[in-house]
mmCIF file of C-alpha atoms and ligand atoms in Angstrom:
data_model
loop_
_atom_site.group_PDB
_atom_site.id
_atom_site.type_symbol
_atom_site.label_atom_id
_atom_site.label_comp_id
_atom_site.label_asym_id
_atom_site.label_seq_id
_atom_site.Cartn_x
_atom_site.Cartn_y
_atom_site.Cartn_z
ATOM 1 C CA UNK A 3 -11.425 185.017 18.650
ATOM 2 C CA UNK A 4 -10.938 183.694 22.279
ATOM 3 C CA UNK A 5 -7.538 184.910 23.542
ATOM 4 C CA UNK A 6 -5.922 182.207 25.822
ATOM 5 C CA UNK A 7 -2.852 182.418 28.705
ATOM 6 C CA UNK A 8 -1.859 178.346 29.012
ATOM 7 C CA UNK A 9 -0.398 178.616 32.895
ATOM 8 C CA UNK A 10 2.040 175.577 33.530
ATOM 9 C CA UNK A 11 3.762 174.339 30.424
ATOM 10 C CA UNK A 12 5.043 170.714 31.578
ATOM 11 C CA UNK A 13 3.979 167.295 30.528
ATOM 12 C CA UNK A 14 -0.008 168.520 30.138
ATOM 13 C CA UNK A 15 0.249 172.128 29.796
ATOM 14 C CA UNK A 16 2.380 171.827 26.853
ATOM 15 C CA UNK A 17 0.037 169.364 25.516
ATOM 16 C CA UNK A 18 -3.116 171.561 25.926
ATOM 17 C CA UNK A 19 -0.913 174.526 24.511
ATOM 18 C CA UNK A 20 -0.322 172.678 21.322
ATOM 19 C CA UNK A 21 -3.821 171.489 20.783
ATOM 20 C CA UNK A 22 -5.253 174.948 21.779
ATOM 21 C CA UNK A 23 -3.217 176.456 18.476
ATOM 22 C CA UNK A 24 -5.010 173.986 16.417
ATOM 23 C CA UNK A 25 -8.516 174.950 17.409
ATOM 24 C CA UNK A 26 -10.725 177.198 15.579
ATOM 25 C CA UNK A 27 -11.510 180.380 16.915
ATOM 26 C CA UNK A 28 -8.734 180.466 19.947
ATOM 27 C CA UNK A 29 -5.503 181.832 19.930
ATOM 28 C CA UNK A 30 -2.853 181.216 22.739
ATOM 29 C CA UNK A 31 -1.636 185.049 23.540
ATOM 30 C CA UNK A 32 0.191 184.402 26.723
ATOM 31 C CA UNK A 33 1.687 181.456 28.871
ATOM 32 C CA UNK A 34 3.524 181.333 32.364
ATOM 33 C CA UNK A 35 5.548 179.019 33.924
ATOM 34 C CA UNK A 36 8.554 179.070 36.253
ATOM 35 C CA UNK A 37 11.118 177.225 34.099
ATOM 36 C CA UNK A 38 12.911 179.390 31.208
ATOM 37 C CA UNK A 39 13.276 176.298 29.059
ATOM 38 C CA UNK A 40 9.226 175.762 29.351
ATOM 39 C CA UNK A 41 8.826 179.347 28.228
ATOM 40 C CA UNK A 42 11.219 179.387 25.488
ATOM 41 C CA UNK A 43 9.241 176.051 23.690
ATOM 42 C CA UNK A 44 5.873 178.094 24.218
ATOM 43 C CA UNK A 45 7.815 180.561 22.257
ATOM 44 C CA UNK A 46 8.843 178.605 19.748
ATOM 45 C CA UNK A 47 5.317 177.660 19.520
ATOM 46 C CA UNK A 48 4.287 181.381 18.426
ATOM 47 C CA UNK A 49 3.363 182.919 21.656
ATOM 48 C CA UNK A 50 3.997 186.282 22.174
ATOM 49 C CA UNK A 51 3.608 187.101 25.982
ATOM 50 C CA UNK A 52 5.410 185.006 28.575
ATOM 51 C CA UNK A 53 5.516 184.913 32.241
ATOM 52 C CA UNK A 54 7.804 183.360 34.535
ATOM 53 C CA UNK A 55 5.361 184.488 37.425
ATOM 54 C CA UNK A 56 1.260 183.321 36.609
ATOM 55 C CA UNK A 57 0.181 185.930 38.727
ATOM 56 C CA UNK A 58 1.713 188.748 36.203
ATOM 57 C CA UNK A 59 -0.505 186.740 33.528
ATOM 58 C CA UNK A 60 -3.461 187.185 35.064
ATOM 59 C CA UNK A 61 -3.127 190.774 36.374
ATOM 60 C CA UNK A 62 -1.222 192.411 33.354
ATOM 61 C CA UNK A 63 -1.905 190.108 30.404
ATOM 62 C CA UNK A 64 -3.539 191.673 27.718
ATOM 63 C CA UNK A 65 -7.344 191.188 27.477
ATOM 64 C CA UNK A 66 -7.368 186.947 27.161
ATOM 65 C CA UNK A 67 -11.010 185.631 28.133
ATOM 66 C CA UNK A 68 -9.779 181.917 29.490
ATOM 67 C CA UNK A 69 -6.734 180.498 30.937
ATOM 68 C CA UNK A 70 -5.671 176.702 30.566
ATOM 69 C CA UNK A 71 -4.319 175.661 34.128
ATOM 70 C CA UNK A 72 -2.020 173.057 34.106
ATOM 71 C CA UNK A 73 0.092 173.884 37.333
ATOM 72 C CA UNK A 74 0.740 171.206 40.154
ATOM 73 C CA UNK A 75 -1.990 170.085 42.002
ATOM 74 C CA UNK A 76 -1.680 172.291 45.132
ATOM 75 C CA UNK A 77 -1.520 175.636 42.828
ATOM 76 C CA UNK A 78 -5.205 174.753 41.803
ATOM 77 C CA UNK A 79 -6.886 176.383 44.100
ATOM 78 C CA UNK A 80 -5.143 179.787 44.098
ATOM 79 C CA UNK A 81 -4.650 180.130 40.620
ATOM 80 C CA UNK A 82 -8.198 179.265 39.896
ATOM 81 C CA UNK A 83 -9.674 182.023 42.606
ATOM 82 C CA UNK A 84 -7.579 184.307 40.708
ATOM 83 C CA UNK A 85 -8.427 183.759 37.457
ATOM 84 C CA UNK A 86 -11.744 183.735 38.063
ATOM 85 C CA UNK A 87 -11.669 186.957 40.518
ATOM 86 C CA UNK A 88 -10.072 188.485 37.088
ATOM 87 C CA UNK A 89 -13.362 187.525 35.164
ATOM 88 C CA UNK A 90 -11.786 184.569 33.294
ATOM 89 C CA UNK A 91 -13.154 180.971 32.219
ATOM 90 C CA UNK A 92 -10.992 178.235 33.498
ATOM 91 C CA UNK A 93 -10.032 174.964 32.117
ATOM 92 C CA UNK A 94 -8.084 173.133 34.866
ATOM 93 C CA UNK A 95 -6.461 169.763 34.835
ATOM 94 C CA UNK A 96 -7.849 167.522 37.428
ATOM 95 C CA UNK A 97 -7.847 167.359 40.137
ATOM 96 C CA UNK A 98 -9.983 170.458 40.743
ATOM 97 C CA UNK A 99 -8.126 170.769 44.015
ATOM 98 C CA UNK A 100 -6.401 168.299 46.886
ATOM 99 C CA UNK A 101 -8.948 168.488 49.493
ATOM 100 C CA UNK A 102 -12.916 168.721 49.374
ATOM 101 C CA UNK A 103 -12.782 172.171 51.424
ATOM 102 C CA UNK A 104 -11.030 173.618 48.664
ATOM 103 C CA UNK A 105 -13.037 172.204 45.946
ATOM 104 C CA UNK A 106 -16.346 173.421 47.734
ATOM 105 C CA UNK A 107 -14.587 176.997 47.801
ATOM 106 C CA UNK A 108 -13.802 176.845 44.130
ATOM 107 C CA UNK A 109 -17.623 175.858 43.357
ATOM 108 C CA UNK A 110 -18.825 178.681 44.949
ATOM 109 C CA UNK A 111 -16.482 181.168 43.500
ATOM 110 C CA UNK A 112 -17.239 179.496 39.756
ATOM 111 C CA UNK A 113 -21.017 180.287 40.825
ATOM 112 C CA UNK A 114 -20.533 183.926 41.758
ATOM 113 C CA UNK A 115 -18.075 184.283 38.574
ATOM 114 C CA UNK A 116 -20.500 183.695 36.559
ATOM 115 C CA UNK A 117 -17.827 182.331 34.069
ATOM 116 C CA UNK A 118 -17.499 178.895 33.018
ATOM 117 C CA UNK A 119 -14.933 176.146 34.235
ATOM 118 C CA UNK A 120 -14.586 173.009 33.681
ATOM 119 C CA UNK A 121 -11.909 170.029 34.856
ATOM 120 C CA UNK A 122 -10.282 167.863 32.528
ATOM 121 C CA UNK A 123 -11.845 164.559 32.713
ATOM 122 C CA UNK A 124 -10.605 163.509 29.286
ATOM 123 C CA UNK A 125 -11.358 159.876 29.295
ATOM 124 C CA UNK A 126 -15.256 161.165 29.099
ATOM 125 C CA UNK A 127 -14.179 162.348 25.624
ATOM 126 C CA UNK A 128 -12.679 159.152 23.949
ATOM 127 C CA UNK A 129 -14.525 157.778 21.465
ATOM 128 C CA UNK A 130 -14.666 154.373 23.042
ATOM 129 C CA UNK A 131 -16.131 155.832 26.415
ATOM 130 C CA UNK A 132 -18.818 158.045 24.413
ATOM 131 C CA UNK A 133 -20.273 154.944 22.442
ATOM 132 C CA UNK A 134 -20.263 152.704 26.039
ATOM 133 C CA UNK A 135 -22.452 155.302 27.180
ATOM 134 C CA UNK A 136 -24.504 156.084 24.487
ATOM 135 C CA UNK A 137 -25.377 152.452 24.341
ATOM 136 C CA UNK A 138 -26.105 152.145 28.002
ATOM 137 C CA UNK A 139 -28.390 155.169 27.753
ATOM 138 C CA UNK A 140 -30.203 153.467 24.677
ATOM 139 C CA UNK A 141 -30.560 150.405 26.998
ATOM 140 C CA UNK A 142 -28.305 147.751 24.890
ATOM 141 C CA UNK A 143 -27.146 145.932 27.924
ATOM 142 C CA UNK A 144 -30.356 146.300 30.132
ATOM 143 C CA UNK A 145 -29.846 147.680 33.712
ATOM 144 C CA UNK A 146 -25.802 148.343 34.194
ATOM 145 C CA UNK A 147 -25.243 146.175 37.340
ATOM 146 C CA UNK A 148 -21.173 145.768 37.600
ATOM 147 C CA UNK A 149 -18.905 148.572 35.832
ATOM 148 C CA UNK A 150 -14.886 147.388 36.182
ATOM 149 C CA UNK A 151 -12.782 150.206 35.714
ATOM 150 C CA UNK A 152 -8.901 150.191 35.290
ATOM 151 C CA UNK A 153 -5.675 151.737 34.523
ATOM 152 C CA UNK A 154 -2.365 150.647 35.516
ATOM 153 C CA UNK A 155 0.338 152.245 33.743
ATOM 154 C CA UNK A 156 3.340 153.969 35.095
ATOM 155 C CA UNK A 157 1.955 157.419 35.449
ATOM 156 C CA UNK A 158 4.596 160.387 36.326
ATOM 157 C CA UNK A 159 7.634 157.841 34.921
ATOM 158 C CA UNK A 160 5.991 157.639 31.526
ATOM 159 C CA UNK A 161 8.571 157.255 28.877
ATOM 160 C CA UNK A 162 9.196 160.607 26.893
ATOM 161 C CA UNK A 163 10.837 160.242 23.785
ATOM 162 C CA UNK A 164 13.665 162.274 25.995
ATOM 163 C CA UNK A 165 13.750 160.969 29.216
ATOM 164 C CA UNK A 166 13.108 163.564 31.652
ATOM 165 C CA UNK A 167 13.425 163.559 35.592
ATOM 166 C CA UNK A 168 9.758 163.329 37.342
ATOM 167 C CA UNK A 169 8.763 166.796 39.153
ATOM 168 C CA UNK A 170 9.326 166.221 43.058
ATOM 169 C CA UNK A 171 5.643 167.565 43.867
ATOM 170 C CA UNK A 172 4.466 164.264 42.462
ATOM 171 C CA UNK A 173 6.147 162.756 45.789
ATOM 172 C CA UNK A 174 5.477 165.318 47.996
ATOM 173 C CA UNK A 175 1.999 164.528 49.751
ATOM 174 C CA UNK A 176 1.427 167.997 50.613
ATOM 175 C CA UNK A 177 1.436 169.016 47.150
ATOM 176 C CA UNK A 178 0.178 166.101 45.387
ATOM 177 C CA UNK A 179 -2.418 165.000 47.538
ATOM 178 C CA UNK A 180 -2.016 161.746 46.796
ATOM 179 C CA UNK A 181 -0.288 158.802 44.821
ATOM 180 C CA UNK A 182 -1.820 156.561 42.007
ATOM 181 C CA UNK A 183 -5.258 156.863 43.574
ATOM 182 C CA UNK A 184 -5.495 160.690 43.106
ATOM 183 C CA UNK A 185 -3.684 160.489 39.932
ATOM 184 C CA UNK A 186 -5.101 157.756 37.628
ATOM 185 C CA UNK A 187 -8.097 156.498 39.962
ATOM 186 C CA UNK A 188 -9.443 159.743 39.652
ATOM 187 C CA UNK A 189 -10.249 159.166 36.040
ATOM 188 C CA UNK A 190 -11.736 155.894 36.896
ATOM 189 C CA UNK A 191 -14.399 156.888 39.841
ATOM 190 C CA UNK A 192 -15.282 159.959 37.133
ATOM 191 C CA UNK A 193 -16.035 157.236 34.848
ATOM 192 C CA UNK A 194 -17.858 155.350 37.026
ATOM 193 C CA UNK A 195 -20.218 158.344 38.249
ATOM 194 C CA UNK A 196 -20.304 159.184 34.461
ATOM 195 C CA UNK A 197 -22.133 155.565 33.855
ATOM 196 C CA UNK A 198 -23.845 155.336 37.003
ATOM 197 C CA UNK A 199 -24.051 158.203 38.905
ATOM 198 C CA UNK A 200 -23.116 159.471 42.074
ATOM 199 C CA UNK A 201 -21.897 156.850 44.363
ATOM 200 C CA UNK A 202 -20.217 156.269 47.773
ATOM 201 C CA UNK A 203 -17.018 154.141 47.998
ATOM 202 C CA UNK A 204 -17.400 151.066 50.470
ATOM 203 C CA UNK A 205 -14.390 149.432 50.260
ATOM 204 C CA UNK A 206 -10.813 150.850 49.839
ATOM 205 C CA UNK A 207 -7.234 149.133 49.491
ATOM 206 C CA UNK A 208 -3.831 151.705 48.406
ATOM 207 C CA UNK A 209 -0.837 149.685 47.662
ATOM 208 C CA UNK A 210 2.637 150.830 48.612
ATOM 209 C CA UNK A 211 4.719 148.095 46.297
ATOM 210 C CA UNK A 212 7.721 151.287 45.933
ATOM 211 C CA UNK A 213 8.992 153.270 48.980
ATOM 212 C CA UNK A 214 7.324 156.213 47.773
ATOM 213 C CA UNK A 215 5.417 158.601 50.262
ATOM 214 C CA UNK A 216 2.362 158.146 48.369
ATOM 215 C CA UNK A 217 0.456 154.807 47.064
ATOM 216 C CA UNK A 218 1.230 153.468 43.970
ATOM 217 C CA UNK A 219 -1.655 151.252 43.218
ATOM 218 C CA UNK A 220 -5.566 151.355 44.614
ATOM 219 C CA UNK A 221 -8.301 149.129 44.151
ATOM 220 C CA UNK A 222 -11.724 150.477 45.520
ATOM 221 C CA UNK A 223 -15.462 149.258 45.169
ATOM 222 C CA UNK A 224 -17.983 151.893 44.568
ATOM 223 C CA UNK A 225 -21.620 151.936 45.251
ATOM 224 C CA UNK A 226 -23.872 153.997 43.385
ATOM 225 C CA UNK A 227 -27.463 154.838 45.085
ATOM 226 C CA UNK A 228 -28.654 156.564 41.991
ATOM 227 C CA UNK A 229 -28.560 153.447 39.712
ATOM 228 C CA UNK A 230 -27.838 150.773 42.144
ATOM 229 C CA UNK A 231 -24.745 149.946 40.178
ATOM 230 C CA UNK A 232 -21.246 148.814 41.931
ATOM 231 C CA UNK A 233 -17.996 149.420 40.631
ATOM 232 C CA UNK A 234 -14.690 147.954 40.784
ATOM 233 C CA UNK A 235 -11.546 150.508 40.228
ATOM 234 C CA UNK A 236 -8.241 149.085 39.713
ATOM 235 C CA UNK A 237 -5.429 151.874 39.394
ATOM 236 C CA UNK A 238 -2.163 151.714 39.532
ATOM 237 C CA UNK A 239 1.633 153.151 38.798
ATOM 238 C CA UNK A 240 3.616 150.049 38.836
ATOM 239 C CA UNK A 241 3.805 149.160 35.008
ATOM 240 C CA UNK A 242 5.913 149.985 32.753
ATOM 241 C CA UNK A 243 4.138 151.035 29.473
ATOM 242 C CA UNK A 244 4.982 152.786 26.339
ATOM 243 C CA UNK A 245 2.874 154.466 24.202
ATOM 244 C CA UNK A 246 0.857 153.308 22.088
ATOM 245 C CA UNK A 247 0.362 150.725 24.900
ATOM 246 C CA UNK A 248 -2.280 151.458 27.227
ATOM 247 C CA UNK A 249 -3.646 149.127 29.523
ATOM 248 C CA UNK A 250 -7.264 150.816 30.386
ATOM 249 C CA UNK A 251 -10.478 149.325 30.447
ATOM 250 C CA UNK A 252 -13.728 149.710 30.933
ATOM 251 C CA UNK A 253 -16.469 146.911 31.269
ATOM 252 C CA UNK A 254 -20.137 147.391 32.078
ATOM 253 C CA UNK A 255 -21.921 144.495 32.877
ATOM 254 C CA UNK A 256 -25.578 144.768 32.492
ATOM 255 C CA UNK A 257 -28.582 141.869 33.008
ATOM 256 C CA UNK A 258 -29.292 142.202 29.380
ATOM 257 C CA UNK A 259 -25.410 141.937 28.237
ATOM 258 C CA UNK A 260 -22.138 143.728 28.653
ATOM 259 C CA UNK A 261 -19.902 146.043 26.666
ATOM 260 C CA UNK A 262 -16.148 146.240 26.928
ATOM 261 C CA UNK A 263 -13.714 149.186 25.799
ATOM 262 C CA UNK A 264 -11.480 145.936 24.854
ATOM 263 C CA UNK A 265 -13.317 144.937 21.608
ATOM 264 C CA UNK A 266 -14.105 148.650 21.046
ATOM 265 C CA UNK A 267 -10.565 150.337 20.849
ATOM 266 C CA UNK A 268 -8.872 149.649 17.407
ATOM 267 C CA UNK A 269 -7.363 146.592 17.454
ATOM 268 C CA UNK A 270 -3.867 147.849 16.071
ATOM 269 C CA UNK A 271 -3.126 151.197 16.780
ATOM 270 C CA UNK A 272 -0.284 151.708 13.900
ATOM 271 C CA UNK A 273 -2.611 150.508 11.111
ATOM 272 C CA UNK A 274 -5.371 152.976 12.913
ATOM 273 C CA UNK A 275 -2.395 155.887 13.045
ATOM 274 C CA UNK A 276 -1.934 155.360 8.779
ATOM 275 C CA UNK A 277 -5.686 155.117 8.297
ATOM 276 C CA UNK A 278 -6.635 158.118 9.874
ATOM 277 C CA UNK A 279 -3.631 160.236 8.544
ATOM 278 C CA UNK A 280 -5.068 158.942 5.039
ATOM 279 C CA UNK A 281 -8.694 160.215 6.181
ATOM 280 C CA UNK A 282 -6.923 164.010 7.590
ATOM 281 C CA UNK A 283 -5.403 164.150 3.900
ATOM 282 C CA UNK A 284 -8.843 163.491 2.238
ATOM 283 C CA UNK A 285 -10.736 165.383 4.814
ATOM 284 C CA UNK A 286 -8.416 168.311 4.042
ATOM 285 C CA UNK A 287 -8.802 167.978 0.267
ATOM 286 C CA UNK A 288 -12.312 167.946 0.027
ATOM 287 C CA UNK A 289 -12.514 171.268 2.637
ATOM 288 C CA UNK A 290 -13.473 169.176 5.720
ATOM 289 C CA UNK A 291 -12.541 169.481 9.335
ATOM 290 C CA UNK A 292 -9.150 167.694 9.997
ATOM 291 C CA UNK A 293 -9.654 165.660 13.405
ATOM 292 C CA UNK A 294 -6.637 166.576 14.853
ATOM 293 C CA UNK A 295 -4.571 163.940 16.487
ATOM 294 C CA UNK A 296 -7.401 161.437 15.462
ATOM 295 C CA UNK A 297 -4.627 159.346 14.789
ATOM 296 C CA UNK A 298 -3.182 158.870 18.087
ATOM 297 C CA UNK A 299 -6.778 157.609 19.466
ATOM 298 C CA UNK A 300 -6.339 157.558 23.084
ATOM 299 C CA UNK A 301 -4.972 161.097 22.733
ATOM 300 C CA UNK A 302 -7.598 162.698 21.049
ATOM 301 C CA UNK A 303 -9.671 163.340 23.895
ATOM 302 C CA UNK A 304 -7.057 165.489 25.270
ATOM 303 C CA UNK A 305 -7.602 167.549 22.304
ATOM 304 C CA UNK A 306 -11.477 167.034 22.107
ATOM 305 C CA UNK A 307 -11.643 168.240 26.092
ATOM 306 C CA UNK A 308 -10.414 171.416 24.851
ATOM 307 C CA UNK A 309 -12.564 171.844 21.463
ATOM 308 C CA UNK A 310 -15.428 171.056 23.792
ATOM 309 C CA UNK A 311 -14.366 173.858 26.559
ATOM 310 C CA UNK A 312 -13.773 176.652 24.328
ATOM 311 C CA UNK A 313 -17.452 175.450 22.153
ATOM 312 C CA UNK A 314 -19.151 176.562 25.474
ATOM 313 C CA UNK A 315 -17.471 179.471 25.613
ATOM 314 C CA UNK A 316 -18.312 180.679 22.131
ATOM 315 C CA UNK A 317 -22.053 179.449 22.546
ATOM 316 C CA UNK A 318 -22.432 180.415 26.558
ATOM 317 C CA UNK A 319 -23.543 176.936 27.740
ATOM 318 C CA UNK A 320 -21.948 174.926 30.540
ATOM 319 C CA UNK A 321 -19.557 172.228 29.702
ATOM 320 C CA UNK A 322 -19.893 168.632 30.213
ATOM 321 C CA UNK A 323 -17.968 168.680 33.503
ATOM 322 C CA UNK A 324 -18.943 170.852 35.531
ATOM 323 C CA UNK A 325 -17.105 172.021 38.928
ATOM 324 C CA UNK A 326 -19.748 169.647 40.867
ATOM 325 C CA UNK A 327 -18.058 166.654 39.186
ATOM 326 C CA UNK A 328 -14.543 167.983 40.049
ATOM 327 C CA UNK A 329 -15.651 168.337 43.672
ATOM 328 C CA UNK A 330 -17.635 164.981 44.050
ATOM 329 C CA UNK A 331 -14.741 163.110 42.418
ATOM 330 C CA UNK A 332 -12.373 164.390 45.256
ATOM 331 C CA UNK A 333 -15.086 163.486 47.690
ATOM 332 C CA UNK A 334 -14.986 160.276 46.802
ATOM 333 C CA UNK A 335 -11.046 159.992 46.419
ATOM 334 C CA UNK A 336 -11.220 161.146 50.216
ATOM 335 C CA UNK A 337 -13.726 158.738 51.459
ATOM 336 C CA UNK A 338 -11.290 156.207 49.701
ATOM 337 C CA UNK A 339 -8.401 157.777 51.973
ATOM 338 C CA UNK A 340 -9.967 157.635 54.800
ATOM 339 C CA UNK A 341 -11.783 154.184 54.725
ATOM 340 C CA UNK A 342 -8.058 153.046 53.474
ATOM 341 C CA UNK A 343 -6.289 154.397 57.200
ATOM 342 C CA UNK A 344 -9.276 153.036 59.105
ATOM 343 C CA UNK A 345 -8.816 149.157 57.761
ATOM 344 C CA UNK A 346 -5.099 149.782 58.153
ATOM 345 C CA UNK A 347 -5.205 151.053 61.784
ATOM 346 C CA UNK A 348 -7.361 148.076 62.382
ATOM 347 C CA UNK A 349 -4.719 145.883 61.230
HETATM 348 N N1 NAD B 416 -5.860 164.210 32.765
HETATM 349 C C1 NAD B 416 -4.462 163.713 32.863
HETATM 350 O O1 NAD B 416 -4.569 162.397 32.335
HETATM 351 C C2 NAD B 416 -3.393 163.855 33.210
HETATM 352 C C3 NAD B 416 -2.202 163.181 33.022
HETATM 353 C C4 NAD B 416 -0.604 164.035 33.928
HETATM 354 C C5 NAD B 416 -1.361 165.180 34.751
HETATM 355 N N2 NAD B 416 -2.069 165.913 35.242
HETATM 356 C C6 NAD B 416 -2.271 166.882 35.957
HETATM 357 O O2 NAD B 416 -1.743 168.045 34.926
HETATM 358 C C7 NAD B 416 -1.386 168.865 35.979
HETATM 359 C C8 NAD B 416 0.220 168.865 35.688
HETATM 360 O O3 NAD B 416 0.688 167.546 35.387
HETATM 361 P P1 NAD B 416 2.245 167.342 34.739
HETATM 362 O O4 NAD B 416 2.205 166.267 34.781
HETATM 363 O O5 NAD B 416 1.831 168.667 33.436
HETATM 364 O O6 NAD B 416 3.126 168.317 35.842
HETATM 365 P P2 NAD B 416 4.653 168.722 35.170
HETATM 366 O O7 NAD B 416 5.536 169.053 36.979
HETATM 367 O O8 NAD B 416 5.092 168.214 34.353
HETATM 368 O O9 NAD B 416 4.655 170.326 35.383
HETATM 369 C C9 NAD B 416 4.049 171.291 36.028
HETATM 370 C C10 NAD B 416 4.671 172.506 35.418
HETATM 371 O O10 NAD B 416 4.083 173.915 36.281
HETATM 372 C C11 NAD B 416 5.388 174.700 36.487
HETATM 373 N N3 NAD B 416 5.105 175.239 37.994
HETATM 374 C C12 NAD B 416 5.464 174.376 38.970
HETATM 375 N N4 NAD B 416 5.354 175.572 39.870
HETATM 376 C C13 NAD B 416 5.439 176.416 39.114
HETATM 377 C C14 NAD B 416 5.043 177.997 39.632
HETATM 378 N N5 NAD B 416 4.891 178.304 40.957
HETATM 379 N N6 NAD B 416 4.584 179.241 38.582
HETATM 380 C C15 NAD B 416 4.560 178.468 37.391
HETATM 381 N N7 NAD B 416 4.896 177.445 37.219
HETATM 382 C C16 NAD B 416 4.758 176.414 37.932
HETATM 383 C C17 NAD B 416 6.513 173.473 36.266
HETATM 384 O O11 NAD B 416 7.786 174.106 35.962
HETATM 385 C C18 NAD B 416 6.178 172.384 35.300
HETATM 386 O O12 NAD B 416 6.491 173.059 33.579
HETATM 387 C C19 NAD B 416 -1.721 168.231 37.576
HETATM 388 O O13 NAD B 416 -2.535 169.046 38.022
HETATM 389 C C20 NAD B 416 -2.044 166.436 37.019
HETATM 390 O O14 NAD B 416 -2.417 166.126 37.925
HETATM 391 C C21 NAD B 416 -3.892 165.309 33.761
#
């Protein structure tokens, strides 16, 4: 049994906690959050050891093997370092950290510790993205020329069933490290690297449609030396989107055809949910593994990334998303911020 501590129980942390409780061979034994309300929710979900101070979870919690960190971005480096020093495996929400220097430091610590660290690059675990990558690798669209990756949603302004204020750290650049680019553009850049290989940012433009101290939109052009492909990234926080609506698409243009996620995701997410519900019932009856969250289509990726992380710990192998993937994505983000600053100075 892998014993787990969950650190940070906000929007993402609670989702990870709930997902972890459904993974075979995993037990969430501890949770930490500075909010008593969040700890109460974890208690209701059966977590026994609760801490307001995550340092105490790391120092005193009984023999945990791994932690899931979903703290605000600026707390990632310290919490990762302490967890690795305690000999724990780490799943950390993206971004790995806010700066390249912090990411490099973490990469060194991971190598030294011999533990597994995976960054939450959840979109790589989305069914449609896996299918597109499989088809690309089989050569179905020939050589990849251009990838278009876009996600325009409401970011931290997401509308839960019970509306909640957005945590302040999101709009403090020192704590968040950035806005829509670091939040959503991050995933689009990671997908470009996933499809095309390592890249450089050749154009970057940031938007400030709202009066926020961080950008609410970003458009980038990327170029990969590895594959010679170009990427167009369009990301934003300015559109009201209520789940199951999800304004995300990936299009791969090859010299022998194209693949678009729009043609490959379920057309009607409500009928998909109903079908998956019935399939899961059948899976349960015949003793097959139930695909938890498969009815939500997009949200299943969060379950599958965590399942993969724990599988890697069980099998003692490296996760598909390495610490270098986290580091290289942050490098490109920082390049994009620097380029956007340069071009705004010239105007
Ligand atoms: N993969 C994705 O698609 C995705 C989506 C949203 C957020 N994220 C990432 O997940 C992480 C968390 O984001 P969120 O939306 O859950 O944020 P959030 O503000 O909802 O949650 C953060 C939690 O951390 C707790 N916290 C803050 N400071 C603390 C401290 N010093 N000690 C203990 N607890 C503390 C807060 O009480 C809160 O419960 C961020 O790194 C964010 O970038 C990823």
